Backbone as a ProteinNet text record, in pm:
[ID]
protein_1_A
[PRIMARY]
XXXXXXXXXXXXXXXXXXXXXXXXXXXXXXXXXXXXXXXXXXXXXXXXXXXXXXXXXXXXXXXXXXXXXXXXXXXXXXXXXXXXXXXXXXXXXXXXXXXXXXXXXXXXXXXXXXXXXXXXXXXXXXXXXXXXXXXXXXXXXXXXXXXXXXXXXXXXXXXXXXXXXXXXXXXXXXXXXXXXXXXXXXXXXXXXXXXXXXXXXXXXXXXXXXXXXXX
[TERTIARY]
86.6	9	81	45.4	121.9	31.7	83.7	3.2	-4.2	-115.8	-138.3	-83.9	14.1	76.9	16.4	-24.2	-93.1	-3.3	-1.8	86.6	27.7	-98.8	-160.1	-300.6	-388.9	-516.5	-615.9	-582.2	-678.9	-661.5	-553.7	-530.1	-578.3	-572.9	-631.5	-787.9	-856.4	-989.7	-1040.2	-983.8	-1017.5	-993.8	-878.2	-859	-968.3	-1002.2	-1099.5	-1243	-1280.9	-1400	-1414	-1303.8	-1293.9	-1314.1	-1243.9	-1254.6	-1378.4	-1456.6	-1577.2	-1673.4	-1690.8	-1781.8	-1765.8	-1662.1	-1632.9	-1693.4	-1657.9	-1693.4	-1857.3	-1907.8	-2070.3	-2124.3	-2070.8	-2114.6	-2108.1	-2014.6	-2006.8	-2056	-2132.9	-2189.1	-2334.1	-2409.9	-2560.3	-2624.3	-2563.9	-2617	-2587.5	-2489.9	-2470.7	-2455.7	-2382.9	-2358.6	-2201.1	-2172.4	-2034	-2004.8	-1905.9	-1860.4	-1734.4	-1758.4	-1655.5	-1579.7	-1445.7	-1392.3	-1406.8	-1374	-1382.4	-1238.4	-1210	-1080.3	-1018.6	-895.7	-827.5	-804.1	-774.4	-747.1	-843.8	-960.4	-1071.6	-1143.4	-1087.9	-1162.2	-1182.1	-1066.8	-1093.3	-1169.7	-1166.9	-1266.3	-1405	-1449.2	-1570.1	-1620.8	-1513.9	-1540.9	-1576	-1505.1	-1540.4	-1679.5	-1718.8	-1846	-1951.8	-1926	-2030.2	-2039.9	-1923.9	-1934.4	-1980.3	-1938.7	-1985.1	-2103.2	-2145.8	-2267.2	-2246.7	-2161.1	-2143.5	-2275	-2318.7	-2445.6	-2429.7	-2313.3	-2293.9	-2318	-2331.9	-2364	-2507.1	-2605.7	-2743.7	-2826.7	-2797.2	-2861.8	-2806.1	-2674	-2610.1	-2648.5	-2607.5	-2630.9	-2486.2	-2467.3	-2341.6	-2354.9	-2226.9	-2218.2	-2068.5	-2067.9	-1930.9	-1888.1	-1750.8	-1681	-1652.9	-1670	-1647.2	-1685.5	-1670.6	-1699	-1667.5	-1650.8	-1609.5	-1735.4	-1736.2	-1855.6	-1866.5	-1758.7	-1762.1	-1687.4	-1713	-1637.1	-1696.7	-1656.3	-1695.9	-1694.3	-1622.1	-1606	-1687.2	-1781.2	-1873.5	-1952.7	-1970.3	-2020.3	-1971.7	-1836.4	-1766.2	-1762	-1758.3	-1745.2	-1870.7	-1978.6	-2108.1	-2128.6	-2080.4	-2085.4	-1995.4	-1891.2	-1787.5	-1862.8	-1909.6	-2006.5	-2113	-2191	-2282.4	-2233.1	-2115.7	-2031.9	-1992.1	-1921.5	-1849	-1929.3	-2036.3	-2128.2	-2270.9	-2306.2	-2442.6	-2543.2	-2513.7	-2607.7	-2646.7	-2560.6	-2590	-2649.6	-2674.6	-2722.5	-2817.3	-2929.8	-3031.9	-3000.6	-2863.3	-2833.5	-2739.8	-2720.2	-2641	-2711.5	-2670.5	-2723	-2648.5	-2725.8	-2655.4	-2580	-2476.9	-2409.8	-2505.8	-2540.7	-2640	-2573.7	-2642.6	-2589.6	-2571.2	-2647.9	-2621.9	-2537	-2439.5	-2353.6	-2437.5	-2382.1	-2431	-2372.5	-2447.6	-2389.7	-2258.2	-2165.2	-2038.1	-2064.1	-2004.6	-2016.1	-1903.2	-1888.6	-1781.5	-1727.8	-1592.2	-1546.6	-1426.4	-1420.1	-1316.4	-1269.8	-1125.4	-1055.2	-940.3	-900.2	-780.2	-683.2	-568.8	-473.2	-425.9	-443.8	-410.5	-246.2	-203.8	-47.2	5.8	-81.1	-44.6	-77.7	-126.5	-176.3	-312.9	-401.5	-536.2	-622.5	-730.7	-828.9	-951.9	-1009.9	-1127.9	-1072.7	-1147.7	-1074.1	-1033.7	-1001.3	-929.2	-795	-774.3	-634.9	-569.9	-420.6	-316.4	-328.3	-385.3	-396.1	-509	-612	-742.1	-715	-792.1	-770.6	-828.8	-756.5	-802.6	-931.1	-1004.7	-1131.8	-1230.2	-1210.1	-1293.2	-1379.7	-1509.3	-1603	-1664.3	-1722.3	-1792.9	-1823.7	-1812.2	-1849	-1768.2	-1773.2	-1708.4	-1541.1	-1462.9	-1330.1	-1265.4	-1147.8	-1083.3	-972.6	-969.7	-884.1	-738	-660.1	-514.8	-455.4	-341.7	-297	-270.5	-209	-175.4	-319.6	-400.4	-546.2	-593.4	-603	-638.7	-565.2	-436.9	-351.4	-373.5	-404.2	-423	-562.6	-662.1	-789.6	-828.7	-708.7	-733.9	-828.8	-821.8	-907	-829.3	-903.7	-844.2	-854	-760.2	-764.2	-807.8	-881.6	-932.3	-1046.3	-1035	-1174.8	-1207.7	-1339.9	-1403.7	-1460.1	-1454.4	-1507	-1602.7	-1676.6	-1741.5	-1701.2	-1685.5	-1597.6	-1635.8	-1615.1	-1596.6	-1439.2	-1434.2	-1301.2	-1249.6	-1136.5	-1089	-1174.9	-1234.8	-1316.4	-1432.7	-1478.3	-1593.4	-1546.2	-1429.5	-1366.7	-1336.7	-1280.1	-1241.6	-1360.9	-1473.3	-1603.1	-1659	-1611.2	-1657.6	-1605.8	-1710.5	-1684.5	-1563.6	-1538.4	-1417	-1377.4	-1245	-1198.4	-1093.2	-1093.4	-984.8	-929.7	-802.5	-722.8	-647.4	-650.4	-579	-477.2	-355.7	-241.6	-194	-204.7	-130.9	-47.3	71.7	142	264.1	372.3	509.5	490.3	394.1	379.3	320.4	269.3	238.1	332	436.4	531.5	591.4	623.3	682.1	587.8	447.6	360.8	324.1	326.9	310.1	432.4	535.4	661	657.7	624.8	617.1	499.5	392.8	281.8	319.5	376.1	426	537.7	610.9	733.2	699.1	634.5	624.4	541.3	588.5	498.3	381.1	405.8	302.8	251.9	116.9	49.7	65.7	92.3	105.9	-0.6	-68.2	-196	-301.6	-424.9	-538.5	-513.1	-430.5	-390.5	-317.2	-218.9	-141.2	-226.2	-307	-393.9	-478	-560.7	-644	-564.6	-474.7	-386.9	-334.3	-300.5	-261.6	-360.5	-469.5	-569.6	-705	-720.1	-844.6	-838.3	-934	-924.7	-931.2	-981.8	-1004.9	-984.7	-854.5	-800.1	-711.7	-745.5	-654.8	-592.4	-473.9	-403.6	-362.7	-393.3	-362.5	-265.6	-134.5	-40.8	-20.3	-6.5	48.5	214.9	253.5	403.9	474.3	420.7	485.3	491.8	409.6	375.4	441.3	529.1	583.7	702.1	729.8	835.6	976.2	1078.7	1210	1255.1	1304.9	1354.5	1243.3	1117.5	1011.8	1027.8	1059.8	1067.2	1188.4	1291.3	1425.4	1366.5	1287.9	1234.3	1132.7	1076.7	967.8	1028.6	1155.5	1213	1302.6
-125	-9	125.4	230.4	341.3	464.6	510.6	619.7	741	814.8	936.4	1030.1	1123.4	1224.3	1357.1	1440.5	1572.4	1682.7	1800.8	1907.4	2000.6	2014.7	2088.2	2044.7	2120.8	2091.9	2096.2	2189.9	2207	2065.2	2035.2	1909	1779.5	1784.1	1682.8	1669.9	1790.1	1789.8	1757.5	1803.5	1750.7	1611.5	1553.5	1396.9	1325.4	1359.8	1292.2	1298.3	1411.1	1434	1352.7	1345.2	1281	1119.5	1090.5	946.6	901.5	998.4	972.6	959.2	1046.3	1045.1	922.2	875	741.2	639.3	634	523.2	524.8	630.7	627.8	582.6	618	575.4	424.9	342	207.6	140.1	208	153.7	171.7	64	69.1	137	122	166.7	312.2	363.9	513.4	543.7	445.3	487.9	506.1	626	671.9	681	616.6	618.8	712.1	799.6	912.7	912.1	963.4	998.3	1123.8	1152.1	1288.8	1311.1	1438.3	1484.4	1576.7	1618	1719.2	1682.2	1562.2	1508.3	1535.8	1521.4	1553.6	1694.5	1781.9	1914.4	1995.9	2017.4	2101.5	2053.2	1915.8	1852.7	1890.3	1881.1	1895.4	2044.4	2118.2	2271.6	2305.1	2221	2229.2	2202	2077.4	2035.4	2137.1	2198.1	2284.9	2418.8	2459.2	2560.2	2550.9	2420.9	2412	2329.5	2238.7	2147.9	2086.9	1991.6	1926.6	1818.2	1826.1	1752.7	1610.7	1557.1	1420.4	1370	1458.7	1418.4	1436.9	1482.7	1512.3	1395.1	1273.2	1170.3	1047.4	1086.9	979.8	982.4	865.9	860.1	850.2	924.5	926.9	851.1	799.1	766	763.8	815	815.6	687.5	670.7	531.2	503.3	592.5	564.4	679.7	659.7	776	724.4	814.8	798.5	774.8	673.7	616	660.8	702.8	728.3	860.6	899.8	1019.6	1166.6	1245	1382.3	1419.7	1335.8	1365.8	1262.2	1183.4	1084.7	1157.8	1097	1151.7	1264	1290.8	1413.8	1416.2	1286.2	1288.4	1304.9	1270.5	1308.5	1476	1527.9	1669.1	1735.5	1676	1724.5	1728.8	1624	1622	1729.3	1730	1848.3	1982.2	2005.8	2137	2151.3	2039.7	2070.9	2035.4	1947.7	1931.8	1948.2	2065.8	2091.4	2071.5	2109.3	2102.8	1957.4	1848.5	1722.8	1652.7	1713.6	1642.1	1529.9	1561.3	1470.9	1346.9	1350.7	1248.8	1135.1	1165.5	1092	967.1	848.7	738.3	734.8	710.4	704.7	578.4	581.3	455.4	386.4	268.7	165.6	39.9	-36.4	-147.6	-256.2	-212.1	-294.4	-228.5	-292.5	-217.9	-194.5	-90.7	-60.9	-151.9	-188.1	-268.6	-193.8	-271.6	-215	-154.3	-27.8	18.1	107	229.3	319.1	380.1	379.3	425.9	522.5	639.7	729.8	729.1	703.4	681.5	769.3	793.2	871.7	770.6	791.8	705.1	754.7	666.1	713.7	702.4	779.4	774.9	645	544.4	415.5	317.6	376.1	274.1	231.4	299	244.9	328.6	247.4	310.2	316	414.8	446.6	417.6	345.3	286.6	154.2	100.8	-44.1	-30.2	-42.6	-21	-148.2	-126.1	-221.8	-360.8	-375.7	-521.1	-596.8	-528.8	-583	-674.1	-789.6	-883.8	-806.5	-862	-792.1	-832.6	-930.6	-979.2	-904.5	-816.3	-737	-649.4	-646	-583.1	-463.4	-466.9	-339.4	-398.7	-288.3	-297.9	-216.8	-234.3	-150.8	-195.2	-103	-113.8	-27.8	-93.8	-14.7	69.1	198.7	289.6	281.9	287	283.4	403.1	404.2	507.3	612.9	576.9	697.2	757.1	684.1	741.7	822.5	789.3	864.2	1004.6	983.8	1092.1	1207.5	1159.9	1254.3	1318	1244.8	1302.4	1370.3	1371.4	1435.9	1347.8	1216.3	1125.7	1067	1038.3	977.7	833.4	736.1	608.8	553.1	420.5	367.1	431.6	430.9	479.4	390.4	401.2	316.5	387	330.5	387.2	272.7	314.3	234	257	134.1	169.3	46.9	83.3	-22.6	-62.6	-181.6	-227.2	-296.3	-339.6	-390.3	-495.2	-574.8	-691.2	-624.8	-500.1	-436.7	-358.9	-295.7	-229.9	-309	-436.4	-529.1	-564.3	-550.1	-585.3	-478.1	-336.3	-234.4	-251.1	-179.4	-172.1	-114.2	-2.5	80.8	165.6	174.8	247.1	339.6	469.9	563.9	599.3	583.5	618.9	755	837.9	965.3	966.6	1001.2	1021.2	1164.4	1226.1	1367.7	1388.8	1469.2	1520.9	1438.6	1496.7	1417.9	1314.7	1329.1	1232.3	1108.5	1086.7	968.8	916.4	978.2	933.9	782	758.7	638.8	525.4	536.5	435.3	406.8	521.4	483	401.4	438.9	377.4	226.4	217.7	59.9	-14.1	48.7	-22.3	-49.2	36.3	16.6	-92.3	-103.2	-188.1	-341.4	-345.4	-474.8	-578.1	-709	-794.8	-864.1	-864.8	-913.7	-779.9	-754.7	-638.6	-626.3	-507.4	-483.9	-394.5	-340.6	-240.1	-257.7	-210.5	-216.6	-139.1	-44.4	45	-39.3	-106.9	-188.6	-298.8	-367.1	-490.5	-451.3	-330.5	-285.3	-256	-184.2	-134.2	-256.4	-369.5	-485.3	-583.8	-590.9	-702.1	-632.2	-524.6	-492.5	-469.3	-526.5	-522.1	-376.8	-285.5	-153.8	-51.8	-32.2	59.1	159.6	282.4	399.9	464.3	511.1	583.7	731	828.7	973.2	1007.7	1057.3	1127.4	1261	1343.5	1487.8	1491.6	1588.3	1599.6	1570.7	1602.8	1593.6	1442.6	1362.6	1226.2	1130.6	1160.2	1083.9	1033	878.4	826.3	849.1	847.1	878	792.5	847.5	764.1	715.8	753.4	707.2	717.9	846.8	863.1	772.6	764.7	685.4	532.2	487.4	345	335.5	428.5	416.6	427.3	470.4	490	360.9
3.4	-1.9	5.9	-73.1	-92.2	-25	95.3	160	71.2	106.6	37.5	116.9	63.2	156.5	106.5	204.3	162.3	235.9	152.4	188.1	298.1	305.3	403.5	429.6	520.2	545	432.9	337.4	227.6	127.6	120.1	36.4	114.6	243.4	311.5	295.9	314.2	305.6	176.2	65.7	-78.3	-97.6	-51.2	-59.2	12.1	148.3	202.6	132.5	100.6	19.2	-101.6	-181.5	-289	-274.2	-163.1	-132.2	-88.7	-13.1	45.7	-60.6	-154.4	-262	-332.5	-370.6	-438.6	-367.4	-220.8	-134.8	-139	-133.6	-126.7	-252.6	-361.1	-492	-505.3	-441.4	-456.7	-336.2	-237.3	-111.6	-114.5	-46.4	-58.2	80.4	190.2	315.5	333.3	306	325.8	470	536.6	694.3	705.3	760.9	764.4	910.1	953.3	1107.2	1125.3	1213.8	1222.8	1357.6	1360.7	1469.6	1528.6	1672.7	1726.6	1729.2	1783.5	1807.1	1710.7	1731.8	1648.8	1498	1482.9	1341	1241.1	1266.6	1149.6	1178.3	1264.1	1315.3	1196.2	1102.6	997.2	882.6	869.7	780.5	811.3	951.2	985.6	954.2	995.6	981.3	837	745.3	590.8	557.1	619.1	587.1	654.8	749.9	796.4	726	655.5	580.1	432.7	385.3	248.8	224.2	320.2	322.4	188.2	160.7	40.2	22.8	-126.1	-145.4	-124.8	-136.2	-116.1	17.6	124.5	261.2	286.5	196.6	239.3	289.2	219.2	277.9	343.4	399.1	465.1	611.7	680.7	824.5	883.3	994	1065.7	1187.9	1241.7	1372.4	1421.6	1537.9	1599	1635.8	1643	1648.1	1794.8	1892.5	2029.1	2119.6	2242.1	2351.2	2487.1	2570.8	2703.7	2780.5	2866.4	2937.4	3076.4	3148.6	3300.7	3336	3448.2	3502	3443.2	3481.6	3431.1	3283.1	3201	3060.1	2995.9	3067.9	2986	2870.9	2772.4	2657.5	2585.5	2621.8	2553.5	2404.6	2347.1	2206.6	2137.9	2189.9	2153	2147.3	2248	2256.6	2165.4	2121.3	2031.5	1890.4	1848.2	1714.7	1718.3	1840.5	1852.1	1823.1	1879.2	1850.8	1715.9	1666.9	1540.4	1408.7	1432.7	1306.1	1352.3	1393.9	1454.4	1329.6	1209.8	1100.4	1058.2	1106.8	1080.8	1204.6	1303.5	1426.8	1401.8	1327.8	1314.5	1214.8	1169.8	1077.9	1154.3	1279.6	1365.6	1445.9	1435.9	1498.9	1632.5	1740.6	1884.9	1908.7	1992.3	2028.9	2121.5	2098.4	2169.4	2198.8	2268.1	2309.1	2182.2	2072.7	1945.9	1845.5	1798.7	1693.1	1545.7	1490.7	1350	1238.9	1151.2	1045.4	973.7	951.1	902.8	755.7	726.9	598.8	559.7	592.6	558	679.8	706.3	825.4	792.3	858.6	859.8	1000.2	1026.9	1150	1161.6	1276.8	1311.8	1402	1376.3	1454.6	1586.5	1698.8	1827.9	1834.4	1949.6	1952.4	1999.7	2039.9	2066.7	1970.5	1850.1	1730.4	1750.2	1839	1853.9	1762.7	1705.6	1619.8	1700.3	1709.9	1797.1	1927.3	2026.4	2145.6	2152.1	2037.7	2024.8	2064.6	2199.3	2264.5	2220.6	2250	2207.7	2247.3	2373.9	2441.8	2409.1	2323	2302.1	2163.5	2163.9	2056.4	1927	1820.4	1686.8	1646.5	1702.8	1655	1728	1829.6	1894.4	1794.4	1818	1727.8	1779.8	1897.3	1971.1	2099.9	2191	2331.5	2413.2	2553.6	2650.8	2660.6	2690.4	2679.1	2786.7	2873.5	2964.1	2887.1	2906.9	2836.4	2885.3	2802.1	2836	2918.7	2987.5	3059	2950.1	2837.3	2728.2	2678	2658.2	2618.6	2715.3	2854.2	2969.1	2978.4	2953.4	2972.2	2861.4	2741.3	2618.2	2628.8	2709	2712	2858.9	2933.4	3077.5	3153.1	3151.5	3229.7	3347.5	3444.1	3570	3554.5	3528.1	3532.6	3669.2	3660	3534.8	3483.9	3361.2	3276.2	3178.8	3139.9	3054	2926.3	2818.6	2689.8	2623.6	2518.1	2434.7	2299.1	2211.5	2099.4	2008.3	1853.6	1767.9	1772.6	1706.8	1704	1567.4	1563.9	1443.2	1362.5	1442.2	1406.5	1313	1359.9	1286.6	1167.7	1183.9	1064.9	952.5	994.5	894.7	799.4	849.6	769	683.2	719.2	643.9	493.6	413.1	276.8	235.7	313.2	279.7	404.7	431.6	551.1	512.4	560.1	539.2	672.2	691.9	810.8	783.4	891.6	876	997.5	958.2	1052.9	1049.3	1138.6	1135.9	1255.6	1236.3	1341.3	1362	1427.4	1448.1	1541.4	1643.4	1751.8	1703.7	1568.7	1502.5	1421.8	1387	1289.1	1327.3	1452.3	1492.2	1476.2	1506	1504.5	1337.9	1255.3	1123.9	1069.7	1100.4	1051.3	1089.5	1209.5	1260.5	1185	1161.4	1102	968.1	893.5	743.2	735.1	838.4	828.1	883.1	983.6	1059.3	987.1	982.5	918.6	995.4	1140.3	1226.8	1288.8	1266	1327.6	1486.1	1541.2	1667.7	1734.3	1641.4	1684.5	1587.5	1631.2	1546.7	1418.7	1435.7	1319.2	1209.8	1264	1170.5	1107.7	1199	1156.3	1050.6	1055.1	958.8	818	844.5	738.3	658.9	721	620.4	604.4	669	647.2	573.3	554.8	503.4	349.1	268.1	132.3	65	129.6	78.8	174.1	207.7	321.8	250.6	285.5	238.2	354.4	335.5	435	399.9	470.8	445	559.4	525.5	602.1	568.3	675	646.4	655.8	614.8	602.4	733.9	852.6	965.9	1022	951.9	1005.1	901.9	795.5	706.8	772	768.3	826.9	778.4	847.6	800.6	683.2	580.1	469.6	376.8	412.4	332.8	173.9	153.3	-4.2	-71.9	5.5	-44	-57.8	28.1	38.4	-93.2	-125.4	-230.4	-375.4	-375.7	-505.2	-546.9
[MASK]
+++++++++++++++++++++++++++++++++++++++++++++++++++++++++++++++++++++++++++++++++++++++++++++++++++++++++++++++++++++++++++++++++++++++++++++++++++++++++++++++++++++++++++++++++++++++++++++++++++++++++++++++++++++++

C-alpha cells in the first residue's frame, strides 16, 4: 500500500471528500462512521461551511465515546459542537452495533483506532473497553476509565476504510505499521488486512527515509 501524502489541511480535506464521494457511490447503506478529536476538526469545519451535497442523505455515527467520569459523553458533545447541521443524521451509540459500511478513522498515539487499545484482541467488534494510561493522559481522564468503541473486527468488515494520521507524534507508529509483518496495533492490523483501506499522512507524519524506500 502507498500512503497518500498531503501538503496541508486544504489538500487533506479535498482528498477525504473525493475518497468519500467514491465510497458512497459504491456502497448501498450510506452509513459513515466518524472519529472525534483534532485530526478531523478542519474537515468537519469544511462540511459545516460548504454543506457538500454528497452528505445530504447519509447517516453518521461516532466510533467511540467515554463512558464514565466527568467527561462521559464528551465525543457526542464534540459532534454536536462541530457538526451541528448534521445532528439529526447521527445514530446514537447503543448496546447494538451498527452494520459495517464506511469508516473514517484517526490514529491514536499508541496505534489504537477508535478505542481499540493495543492489548485488545484484533477480533474485537464492539463494546466496553478499559482505556489505556496513554489514552487517559491524552484525554485528561483519571484512570481507570472506560469507553465504548467499535474495534478492528468491525472495521475489517467495512466496505471501505480511510485512516488519517497527522502530526510528528504519530510518525513512529506509522513507521512501525508500514514496516512490521506481524501487526502490533489495531492500526497496523487494519492497514494490512483490510481489502479496501486507504491511508492519508500529513508531512509531519511521514516516516524517515520514506521517499528513499519508495524509489
